[in-house]
Coordinates of N, CA and C in Angstrom, one line a residue:
M1013 N -24.6 -1.8 15.7 CA -23.8 -0.8 15.1 C -23.5 -1.2 13.7
A1014 N -23.5 -0.2 12.8 CA -23.2 -0.5 11.4 C -21.8 -1.1 11.2
E1015 N -21.8 -2.1 10.3 CA -20.6 -2.8 10.0 C -19.4 -2.0 9.7
G1016 N -19.7 -0.9 8.9 CA -18.6 0.0 8.5 C -18.0 0.7 9.6
L1017 N -18.8 1.1 10.6 CA -18.3 1.8 11.8 C -17.5 0.8 12.7
V1018 N -18.0 -0.4 12.8 CA -17.3 -1.4 13.6 C -15.9 -1.6 13.0
A1019 N -15.8 -1.8 11.7 CA -14.5 -2.0 11.0 C -13.6 -0.8 11.2
R1020 N -14.2 0.4 11.2 CA -13.4 1.6 11.3 C -12.8 1.7 12.7
V1021 N -13.6 1.4 13.8 CA -13.2 1.4 15.1 C -12.0 0.4 15.3
K1022 N -12.2 -0.8 14.8 CA -11.2 -1.8 14.9 C -9.9 -1.4 14.2
R1023 N -10.0 -0.8 13.1 CA -8.8 -0.3 12.4 C -8.0 0.8 13.2
L1024 N -8.8 1.7 13.8 CA -8.2 2.8 14.6 C -7.6 2.2 15.8
V1025 N -8.2 1.2 16.5 CA -7.6 0.7 17.7 C -6.4 -0.2 17.5
S1026 N -6.5 -1.0 16.4 CA -5.4 -1.9 16.1 C -4.3 -1.4 15.3
G1027 N -4.6 -0.4 14.5 CA -3.6 0.2 13.6 C -2.5 0.9 14.3
G1028 N -1.3 0.8 13.7 CA -0.2 1.6 14.3 C 0.0 2.9 13.6
V1029 N 0.3 3.9 14.3 CA 0.5 5.2 13.7 C 1.8 5.2 12.9
N1030 N 2.8 4.5 13.3 CA 4.0 4.5 12.5 C 3.8 3.9 11.2
Q1031 N 3.0 2.8 11.1 CA 2.8 2.2 9.8 C 1.9 3.1 8.9
L1032 N 1.0 3.8 9.6 CA 0.2 4.8 8.8 C 1.0 5.9 8.2
V1033 N 2.0 6.4 9.0 CA 2.9 7.4 8.6 C 3.7 6.9 7.4
D1034 N 4.2 5.7 7.5 CA 5.0 5.1 6.4 C 4.2 4.9 5.1
S1035 N 2.8 4.7 5.3 CA 2.0 4.4 4.1 C 1.6 5.6 3.3
I1036 N 1.7 6.8 3.9 CA 1.3 8.1 3.3 C 2.5 8.9 2.9
E1037 N 2.6 9.0 1.6 CA 3.8 9.7 1.1 C 3.6 11.2 1.0
N1038 N 4.7 12.0 1.0 CA 4.7 13.4 0.8 C 3.9 14.2 1.9
T1039 N 3.8 13.6 3.1 CA 3.1 14.3 4.1 C 3.9 14.2 5.4
S1040 N 4.0 15.3 6.2 CA 4.9 15.2 7.4 C 4.3 14.3 8.4
P1041 N 5.1 13.5 9.1 CA 4.6 12.6 10.1 C 3.8 13.3 11.2
E1042 N 4.2 14.5 11.6 CA 3.4 15.2 12.6 C 2.0 15.4 12.2
T1043 N 1.8 15.9 10.9 CA 0.5 16.1 10.4 C -0.3 14.9 10.4
V1044 N 0.3 13.8 9.9 CA -0.5 12.5 9.9 C -0.9 12.1 11.2
M1045 N 0.0 12.2 12.2 CA -0.3 11.7 13.6 C -1.4 12.6 14.2
A1046 N -1.4 13.9 13.9 CA -2.4 14.8 14.5 C -3.7 14.4 13.8
E1047 N -3.7 14.2 12.5 CA -5.0 13.8 11.8 C -5.5 12.5 12.4
A1048 N -4.6 11.5 12.7 CA -5.0 10.3 13.2 C -5.8 10.5 14.6
T1049 N -5.3 11.4 15.4 CA -6.0 11.7 16.7 C -7.3 12.3 16.4
R1050 N -7.5 13.2 15.5 CA -8.8 13.8 15.1 C -9.7 12.7 14.6
E1051 N -9.2 11.7 13.9 CA -10.0 10.7 13.3 C -10.6 9.8 14.5
V1052 N -9.8 9.6 15.5 CA -10.3 8.9 16.7 C -11.5 9.7 17.3
D1053 N -11.3 11.0 17.4 CA -12.4 11.8 18.0 C -13.7 11.7 17.2
R1054 N -13.5 11.7 15.9 CA -14.7 11.6 15.1 C -15.4 10.2 15.2
A1055 N -14.6 9.2 15.4 CA -15.1 7.9 15.6 C -15.9 7.8 16.9
V1056 N -15.3 8.4 17.9 CA -15.9 8.4 19.3 C -17.3 9.1 19.2
D1057 N -17.4 10.2 18.5 CA -18.6 10.9 18.3 C -19.7 10.0 17.6
Q1058 N -19.3 9.3 16.6 CA -20.2 8.4 15.9 C -20.7 7.3 16.8
V1059 N -19.8 6.7 17.6 CA -20.2 5.6 18.4 C -21.1 6.1 19.5
R1060 N -20.9 7.3 20.0 CA -21.7 7.9 21.0 C -23.1 8.1 20.5
D1061 N -23.2 8.6 19.2 CA -24.5 8.7 18.6 C -25.3 7.4 18.5
E1062 N -24.5 6.3 18.1 CA -25.1 5.0 18.1 C -25.6 4.6 19.5
L1063 N -24.8 4.9 20.5 CA -25.1 4.5 21.9 C -26.4 5.2 22.3
A1064 N -26.5 6.5 22.0 CA -27.7 7.2 22.4 C -29.0 6.6 21.8
G1065 N -28.9 6.1 20.5 CA -30.0 5.5 19.9 C -30.4 4.2 20.6
I1066 N -29.3 3.4 20.9 CA -29.5 2.1 21.6 C -30.2 2.3 23.0
L1067 N -29.8 3.3 23.7 CA -30.3 3.6 25.0 C -31.8 4.0 24.9
A1068 N -32.1 4.8 23.9 CA -33.5 5.2 23.7 C -34.4 3.9 23.4
N1069 N -33.9 3.1 22.5 CA -34.6 1.9 22.1 C -34.8 0.9 23.4
K1070 N -33.7 0.8 24.2 CA -33.8 0.0 25.4 C -34.9 0.5 26.3
H1071 N -34.9 1.8 26.5 CA -35.9 2.4 27.4 C -37.4 2.1 26.9
L1072 N -37.6 2.3 25.6 CA -38.9 2.0 25.0 C -39.3 0.6 25.2
A1073 N -38.3 -0.4 24.9 CA -38.6 -1.8 25.0 C -38.9 -2.2 26.5
N1074 N -38.2 -1.6 27.4 CA -38.4 -1.9 28.8 C -39.8 -1.4 29.3
T1075 N -40.1 -0.2 28.8 CA -41.4 0.4 29.1 C -42.6 -0.5 28.6
R1076 N -42.4 -0.9 27.3 CA -43.4 -1.7 26.7 C -43.5 -3.1 27.3
L1077 N -42.4 -3.6 27.7 CA -42.4 -4.9 28.4 C -43.1 -4.9 29.7
G1078 N -42.9 -3.8 30.5 CA -43.6 -3.7 31.8 C -45.1 -3.5 31.6
E1079 N -45.5 -2.8 30.6 CA -46.9 -2.6 30.4 C -47.6 -3.9 29.9
T1080 N -46.9 -4.6 29.1 CA -47.4 -5.9 28.6 C -47.5 -6.9 29.7
T1081 N -46.5 -7.0 30.5 CA -46.6 -8.0 31.6 C -47.7 -7.6 32.6
S1082 N -47.8 -6.4 32.9 CA -48.9 -5.9 33.9 C -50.2 -6.2 33.3
R1083 N -50.4 -6.0 32.0 CA -51.7 -6.2 31.4 C -52.0 -7.7 31.4
H1084 N -51.0 -8.5 31.2 CA -51.2 -10.0 31.2 C -51.7 -10.5 32.5
E1085 N -51.0 -10.0 33.6 CA -51.4 -10.4 34.9 C -52.8 -9.9 35.3
E1086 N -53.2 -8.7 34.8 CA -54.5 -8.1 35.1 C -55.6 -9.0 34.4
L1087 N -55.3 -9.4 33.2 CA -56.3 -10.2 32.5 C -56.5 -11.6 33.2
Q1088 N -55.4 -12.1 33.8 CA -55.6 -13.4 34.5 C -56.7 -13.3 35.6
G1089 N -56.7 -12.2 36.3 CA -57.7 -12.0 37.3 C -59.1 -11.9 36.7
Q1090 N -59.2 -11.2 35.6 CA -60.4 -11.0 34.9 C -61.0 -12.3 34.4
I1091 N -60.1 -13.1 33.9 CA -60.5 -14.4 33.3 C -61.1 -15.3 34.4
A1092 N -60.4 -15.3 35.6 CA -60.9 -16.1 36.7 C -62.3 -15.6 37.1
L1093 N -62.5 -14.3 37.1 CA -63.9 -13.8 37.5 C -64.9 -14.2 36.4
A1094 N -64.6 -14.1 35.2 CA -65.5 -14.4 34.1 C -65.9 -15.9 34.2
V1095 N -64.9 -16.8 34.5 CA -65.2 -18.2 34.6 C -66.1 -18.5 35.8
K1096 N -65.9 -17.8 36.9 CA -66.7 -17.9 38.1 C -68.1 -17.5 37.8
E1097 N -68.3 -16.5 37.0 CA -69.6 -16.0 36.7 C -70.3 -16.7 35.6
G1098 N -69.6 -17.7 35.0 CA -70.2 -18.4 33.9 C -70.2 -17.6 32.6
R1099 N -69.4 -16.6 32.4 CA -69.3 -15.8 31.2 C -68.2 -16.3 30.3
D1100 N -68.4 -17.4 29.6 CA -67.4 -18.0 28.7 C -67.0 -17.0 27.6
D1101 N -67.9 -16.2 27.1 CA -67.6 -15.3 26.1 C -66.6 -14.3 26.5
L1102 N -66.8 -13.8 27.7 CA -65.8 -12.8 28.2 C -64.4 -13.4 28.5
A1103 N -64.5 -14.6 29.0 CA -63.3 -15.4 29.3 C -62.5 -15.6 28.0
E1104 N -63.2 -16.0 27.0 CA -62.5 -16.3 25.7 C -61.9 -15.1 25.1
A1105 N -62.6 -13.9 25.2 CA -62.0 -12.7 24.7 C -60.7 -12.3 25.5
A1106 N -60.8 -12.5 26.8 CA -59.6 -12.2 27.6 C -58.4 -13.1 27.4
I1107 N -58.8 -14.4 27.2 CA -57.7 -15.4 26.9 C -57.1 -15.1 25.5
A1108 N -57.9 -14.7 24.6 CA -57.3 -14.4 23.2 C -56.4 -13.2 23.4
R1109 N -56.7 -12.2 24.2 CA -55.9 -11.1 24.4 C -54.6 -11.5 25.1
Q1110 N -54.7 -12.4 26.1 CA -53.5 -12.9 26.7 C -52.5 -13.6 25.8
L1111 N -53.1 -14.4 24.9 CA -52.2 -15.1 23.9 C -51.5 -14.1 23.0
D1112 N -52.1 -13.0 22.7 CA -51.5 -11.9 21.9 C -50.3 -11.3 22.7
L1113 N -50.6 -11.1 24.0 CA -49.5 -10.5 24.8 C -48.4 -11.5 25.0
E1114 N -48.7 -12.8 25.1 CA -47.7 -13.8 25.4 C -46.6 -13.9 24.3
V1115 N -47.1 -13.8 23.1 CA -46.1 -13.9 22.0 C -45.3 -12.6 21.8
Q1116 N -45.7 -11.5 22.4 CA -45.0 -10.3 22.4 C -43.9 -10.2 23.5
I1117 N -44.2 -10.8 24.6 CA -43.3 -10.7 25.8 C -41.9 -11.2 25.5
P1118 N -41.7 -12.4 24.9 CA -40.3 -12.9 24.6 C -39.6 -12.0 23.6
V1119 N -40.3 -11.4 22.7 CA -39.7 -10.5 21.7 C -39.2 -9.3 22.4
L1120 N -40.0 -8.7 23.3 CA -39.6 -7.5 24.1 C -38.5 -7.8 25.0
E1121 N -38.5 -9.0 25.6 CA -37.4 -9.4 26.5 C -36.1 -9.5 25.7
A1122 N -36.2 -10.1 24.5 CA -35.0 -10.2 23.6 C -34.5 -8.8 23.2
A1123 N -35.5 -7.9 22.9 CA -35.1 -6.6 22.5 C -34.3 -5.9 23.6
V1124 N -34.7 -6.0 24.9 CA -34.1 -5.4 26.0 C -32.7 -6.0 26.2
A1125 N -32.6 -7.4 26.0 CA -31.3 -8.1 26.2 C -30.3 -7.7 25.1
D1126 N -30.8 -7.6 23.9 CA -30.0 -7.1 22.7 C -29.5 -5.7 22.9
A1127 N -30.4 -4.8 23.4 CA -30.0 -3.4 23.6 C -28.9 -3.4 24.7
S1128 N -29.1 -4.2 25.8 CA -28.1 -4.2 26.9 C -26.7 -4.7 26.3
R1129 N -26.8 -5.7 25.5 CA -25.5 -6.2 24.9 C -24.8 -5.2 24.1
E1130 N -25.6 -4.5 23.2 CA -25.1 -3.5 22.3 C -24.6 -2.3 23.1
E1131 N -25.3 -2.0 24.2 CA -24.9 -0.8 25.0 C -23.5 -1.1 25.6
K1132 N -23.3 -2.3 26.1 CA -22.0 -2.7 26.7 C -20.9 -2.7 25.7
E1133 N -21.3 -3.2 24.5 CA -20.3 -3.3 23.4 C -19.9 -1.9 22.9
L1134 N -20.8 -1.0 22.8 CA -20.5 0.4 22.4 C -19.7 1.1 23.4
E1135 N -20.0 0.9 24.7 CA -19.2 1.5 25.8 C -17.8 1.0 25.7
G1136 N -17.6 -0.3 25.4 CA -16.3 -0.8 25.3 C -15.5 -0.2 24.1
Y1137 N -16.2 0.0 23.0 CA -15.6 0.7 21.9 C -15.1 2.1 22.2
I1138 N -16.0 2.8 22.9 CA -15.6 4.2 23.3 C -14.4 4.2 24.2
S1139 N -14.4 3.3 25.2 CA -13.2 3.2 26.1 C -12.0 2.8 25.3
A1140 N -12.1 1.9 24.4 CA -10.9 1.5 23.6 C -10.4 2.6 22.7
L1141 N -11.3 3.4 22.1 CA -10.9 4.5 21.3 C -10.2 5.6 22.1
Q1142 N -10.8 5.9 23.3 CA -10.2 6.9 24.1 C -8.8 6.5 24.6
A1143 N -8.7 5.2 24.9 CA -7.3 4.7 25.3 C -6.3 4.8 24.2
R1144 N -6.8 4.5 22.9 CA -5.9 4.6 21.8 C -5.6 6.1 21.5
K1145 N -6.5 7.0 21.7 CA -6.2 8.4 21.5 C -5.1 8.9 22.5
R1146 N -5.2 8.4 23.7 CA -4.2 8.8 24.7 C -2.8 8.3 24.3
E1147 N -2.8 7.1 23.7 CA -1.5 6.5 23.2 C -1.0 7.4 22.0
M1148 N -1.9 7.7 21.1 CA -1.5 8.5 20.0 C -1.0 9.9 20.4
E1149 N -1.7 10.5 21.4 CA -1.2 11.8 21.9 C 0.2 11.7 22.5
A1150 N 0.4 10.6 23.2 CA 1.8 10.4 23.7 C 2.8 10.2 22.6
E1151 N 2.4 9.5 21.6 CA 3.4 9.2 20.5 C 3.6 10.6 19.8
L1152 N 2.6 11.4 19.6 CA 2.7 12.7 18.9 C 3.6 13.6 19.7
E1153 N 3.4 13.6 21.1 CA 4.3 14.5 21.9 C 5.7 14.0 21.9
N1154 N 5.9 12.7 21.9 CA 7.3 12.2 21.8 C 8.0 12.6 20.4
F1155 N 7.2 12.5 19.4 CA 7.7 12.9 18.0 C 8.0 14.4 18.0
R1156 N 7.1 15.2 18.6 CA 7.4 16.7 18.6 C 8.7 17.0 19.3
R1157 N 8.9 16.3 20.5 CA 10.1 16.5 21.2 C 11.3 16.1 20.5
S1158 N 11.2 15.0 19.8 CA 12.4 14.5 19.0 C 12.7 15.5 17.8
Q1159 N 11.6 16.1 17.2 CA 11.8 17.1 16.2 C 12.4 18.3 16.7
Q1160 N 11.9 18.8 17.9 CA 12.5 20.0 18.5 C 14.0 19.8 18.8
Q1161 N 14.3 18.6 19.2 CA 15.7 18.3 19.5 C 16.5 18.3 18.3
S1162 N 15.9 17.7 17.2 CA 16.6 17.7 15.9 C 16.8 19.1 15.4
A1163 N 15.8 19.9 15.5 CA 15.9 21.3 15.0 C 17.0 22.0 15.8
T1164 N 17.0 21.8 17.1 CA 18.0 22.4 18.0 C 19.4 22.0 17.5
D1165 N 19.5 20.7 17.3 CA 20.8 20.1 16.9 C 21.2 20.7 15.5
S1166 N 20.2 20.8 14.6 CA 20.5 21.4 13.3 C 21.0 22.8 13.3
A1167 N 20.3 23.6 14.2 CA 20.6 25.0 14.3 C 22.0 25.1 14.9
A1168 N 22.3 24.3 15.8 CA 23.7 24.3 16.5 C 24.8 24.0 15.5
S1169 N 24.4 23.1 14.5 CA 25.4 22.7 13.5 C 25.4 23.7 12.3
G1170 N 24.4 24.6 12.3 CA 24.3 25.6 11.2 C 23.5 25.1 10.0
H1171 N 22.7 24.1 10.1 CA 21.8 23.6 9.1 C 20.3 23.9 9.4
A1172 N 19.6 24.6 8.5 CA 18.2 24.9 8.8 C 17.3 23.8 8.3
A1173 N 16.2 23.5 9.1 CA 15.3 22.4 8.7 C 14.4 23.0 7.6
P1174 N 14.0 22.1 6.6 CA 13.1 22.6 5.6 C 11.7 22.8 6.1
K1175 N 11.0 23.8 5.4 CA 9.7 24.1 5.9 C 8.7 23.8 4.7
D1176 N 7.5 23.3 5.1 CA 6.5 23.0 4.1 C 5.2 23.8 4.6
S1177 N 4.3 23.9 3.6 CA 3.0 24.6 3.9 C 2.2 23.7 4.9
V1178 N 1.8 24.3 6.0 CA 1.0 23.6 7.0 C -0.4 23.3 6.4
E1179 N -0.9 24.2 5.6 CA -2.2 24.0 5.0 C -2.1 22.8 4.0
G1180 N -1.0 22.8 3.3 CA -0.8 21.7 2.3 C -0.7 20.4 3.0
K1181 N 0.0 20.3 4.1 CA 0.2 19.1 4.9 C -1.1 18.6 5.4
T1182 N -1.9 19.5 6.0 CA -3.2 19.1 6.5 C -4.2 18.5 5.4
R1183 N -4.2 19.2 4.3 CA -5.0 18.8 3.2 C -4.6 17.4 2.7
K1184 N -3.3 17.2 2.6 CA -2.8 15.9 2.1 C -3.2 14.8 3.2
A1185 N -3.0 15.1 4.4 CA -3.4 14.1 5.5 C -4.8 13.8 5.5
E1186 N -5.7 14.8 5.3 CA -7.1 14.5 5.3 C -7.5 13.6 4.1
E1187 N -6.9 14.0 2.9 CA -7.2 13.2 1.7 C -6.7 11.7 1.9
A1188 N -5.6 11.6 2.5 CA -5.0 10.2 2.7 C -5.9 9.5 3.6
F1189 N -6.4 10.1 4.7 CA -7.3 9.4 5.6 C -8.6 9.0 5.0
D1190 N -9.1 9.9 4.1 CA -10.3 9.5 3.4 C -10.1 8.2 2.6
R1191 N -8.9 8.0 2.1 CA -8.6 6.8 1.3 C -8.4 5.6 2.3
V1192 N -7.6 5.8 3.3 CA -7.2 4.7 4.2 C -8.4 4.3 5.1
M1193 N -9.2 5.2 5.6 CA -10.2 4.9 6.6 C -11.6 4.6 5.9
K1194 N -11.7 4.7 4.6 CA -13.0 4.6 4.0 C -13.5 3.1 4.1
G1195 N -14.7 2.9 4.5 CA -15.3 1.6 4.7 C -16.6 1.4 3.8
A1196 N -17.0 0.2 3.6 CA -18.2 0.0 2.9 C -19.1 -1.0 3.6
T1197 N -20.4 -0.9 3.4 CA -21.3 -1.8 4.1 C -22.2 -2.4 3.0
G1198 N -22.7 -3.6 3.2 CA -23.6 -4.2 2.3 C -25.0 -4.4 2.9
L1199 N -26.0 -4.4 2.0 CA -27.4 -4.5 2.4 C -27.9 -5.9 2.0
P1200 N -28.6 -6.6 2.9 CA -29.1 -7.9 2.6 C -30.2 -7.8 1.5
G1201 N -30.3 -8.8 0.7 CA -31.4 -8.8 -0.3 C -32.7 -9.2 0.3
G1202 N -33.8 -8.9 -0.4 CA -35.1 -9.2 0.1 C -35.5 -10.6 -0.2
L1203 N -36.6 -11.1 0.4 CA -37.1 -12.5 0.3 C -38.5 -12.4 -0.3
A1204 N -38.7 -13.3 -1.3 CA -40.0 -13.3 -2.0 C -40.9 -14.2 -1.2
T1205 N -42.2 -13.9 -1.1 CA -43.2 -14.7 -0.4 C -44.3 -15.1 -1.3
D1206 N -44.7 -16.3 -1.3 CA -45.8 -16.8 -2.1 C -47.1 -16.5 -1.4
K1207 N -48.0 -15.7 -2.1 CA -49.2 -15.2 -1.5 C -50.2 -16.3 -1.1
A1208 N -50.3 -17.3 -1.9 CA -51.2 -18.4 -1.7 C -50.8 -19.2 -0.4
D1209 N -49.5 -19.5 -0.3 CA -49.0 -20.2 0.9 C -49.2 -19.4 2.1
A1210 N -48.9 -18.1 2.0 CA -49.0 -17.2 3.1 C -50.5 -17.2 3.7
T1211 N -51.4 -17.2 2.7 CA -52.9 -17.2 3.1 C -53.2 -18.5 3.9
K1212 N -52.7 -19.6 3.4 CA -53.0 -20.9 4.0 C -52.3 -20.9 5.4
L1213 N -51.1 -20.4 5.5 CA -50.4 -20.4 6.8 C -51.1 -19.5 7.8
A1214 N -51.6 -18.4 7.4 CA -52.3 -17.5 8.2 C -53.6 -18.2 8.8
E1215 N -54.3 -18.9 7.9 CA -55.5 -19.6 8.3 C -55.2 -20.7 9.3
L1216 N -54.1 -21.4 9.1 CA -53.7 -22.4 10.0 C -53.3 -21.8 11.4
D1217 N -52.6 -20.7 11.4 CA -52.3 -20.0 12.6 C -53.5 -19.6 13.4
D1218 N -54.5 -19.1 12.7 CA -55.8 -18.7 13.3 C -56.5 -19.9 13.9
L1219 N -56.5 -21.0 13.2 CA -57.2 -22.2 13.7 C -56.5 -22.7 15.0
A1220 N -55.1 -22.7 14.9 CA -54.4 -23.2 16.1 C -54.6 -22.3 17.3
R1221 N -54.7 -21.0 17.0 CA -54.9 -20.0 18.1 C -56.3 -20.2 18.8
K1222 N -57.3 -20.4 18.0 CA -58.6 -20.7 18.5 C -58.6 -22.0 19.4
N1223 N -57.9 -23.0 18.9 CA -57.8 -24.2 19.7 C -57.1 -24.0 21.0
R1224 N -56.1 -23.1 21.0 CA -55.4 -22.8 22.3 C -56.3 -22.1 23.3
V1225 N -57.1 -21.2 22.7 CA -58.1 -20.5 23.6 C -59.1 -21.4 24.2
S1226 N -59.6 -22.4 23.4 CA -60.6 -23.3 23.9 C -60.0 -24.2 25.0
E1227 N -58.7 -24.7 24.7 CA -58.0 -25.5 25.7 C -57.8 -24.8 27.0
R1228 N -57.4 -23.6 26.9 CA -57.1 -22.8 28.2 C -58.4 -22.6 28.9
L1229 N -59.4 -22.2 28.2 CA -60.7 -22.0 28.9 C -61.2 -23.3 29.6
A1230 N -61.1 -24.4 28.9 CA -61.5 -25.7 29.4 C -60.7 -26.0 30.7
A1231 N -59.4 -25.7 30.7 CA -58.5 -26.0 31.8 C -58.9 -25.1 33.0
L1232 N -59.2 -23.9 32.7 CA -59.6 -22.9 33.8 C -60.9 -23.3 34.4
K1233 N -61.9 -23.8 33.5 CA -63.2 -24.2 34.1 C -63.0 -25.4 34.9
A1234 N -62.2 -26.4 34.5 CA -62.0 -27.6 35.2 C -61.3 -27.3 36.6
S1235 N -60.3 -26.3 36.6 CA -59.7 -25.9 37.8 C -60.6 -25.2 38.7
A1236 N -61.5 -24.4 38.2 CA -62.5 -23.7 39.0 C -63.5 -24.7 39.7
K1237 N -63.9 -25.7 38.9 CA -64.8 -26.7 39.4 C -64.2 -27.6 40.5
D1238 N -62.9 -27.9 40.3 CA -62.2 -28.7 41.3 C -62.0 -27.9 42.6
G1239 N -61.8 -26.5 42.4 CA -61.6 -25.7 43.6 C -62.9 -25.5 44.3

């Protein structure tokens, strides 16, 4: 999940409405508290969007992992057959393919594990935000009741409560929330790569890979001979 959204969720869950009301001048507390509740709803929607993407990626990684594992097992049987028939060329080709699959499997397993971890984390964020919203709604309801009681008391004593523009209150609250809730994210810088070194390393990787193919083929042939 984006760093800015994580920080926003943490602010919403940990921040107190009363402190927020005190920090925003010239805006009615009721309007600020109502806007705070709407802000939580917007954050929940964003986290749900993130969760949908994570679930899609997890499904793709799981599918790819299953296909890769099945193909690796299938190749094992084909290699055994090629060795039995004395077709080293076919066995080498199958082993080379197996090696390609083997380096992908841990990455796919890690992708599935990471997606599961992020899924659990995002679900936790949604639950926390929804719990915070319930608290905010309770605080807002208590505030409204206290205001109604104050208005009743004022009317009974002959003093009218001042009235402000609802539209103006809402606009001020939204502007204040834009300032208070605004977050920033940073992007990591790129890394330069030396082309000459990269070519040499690629050649070395290829040499090591060919050596692993030969070693595995020799081991399979020795195993077949012993059997």
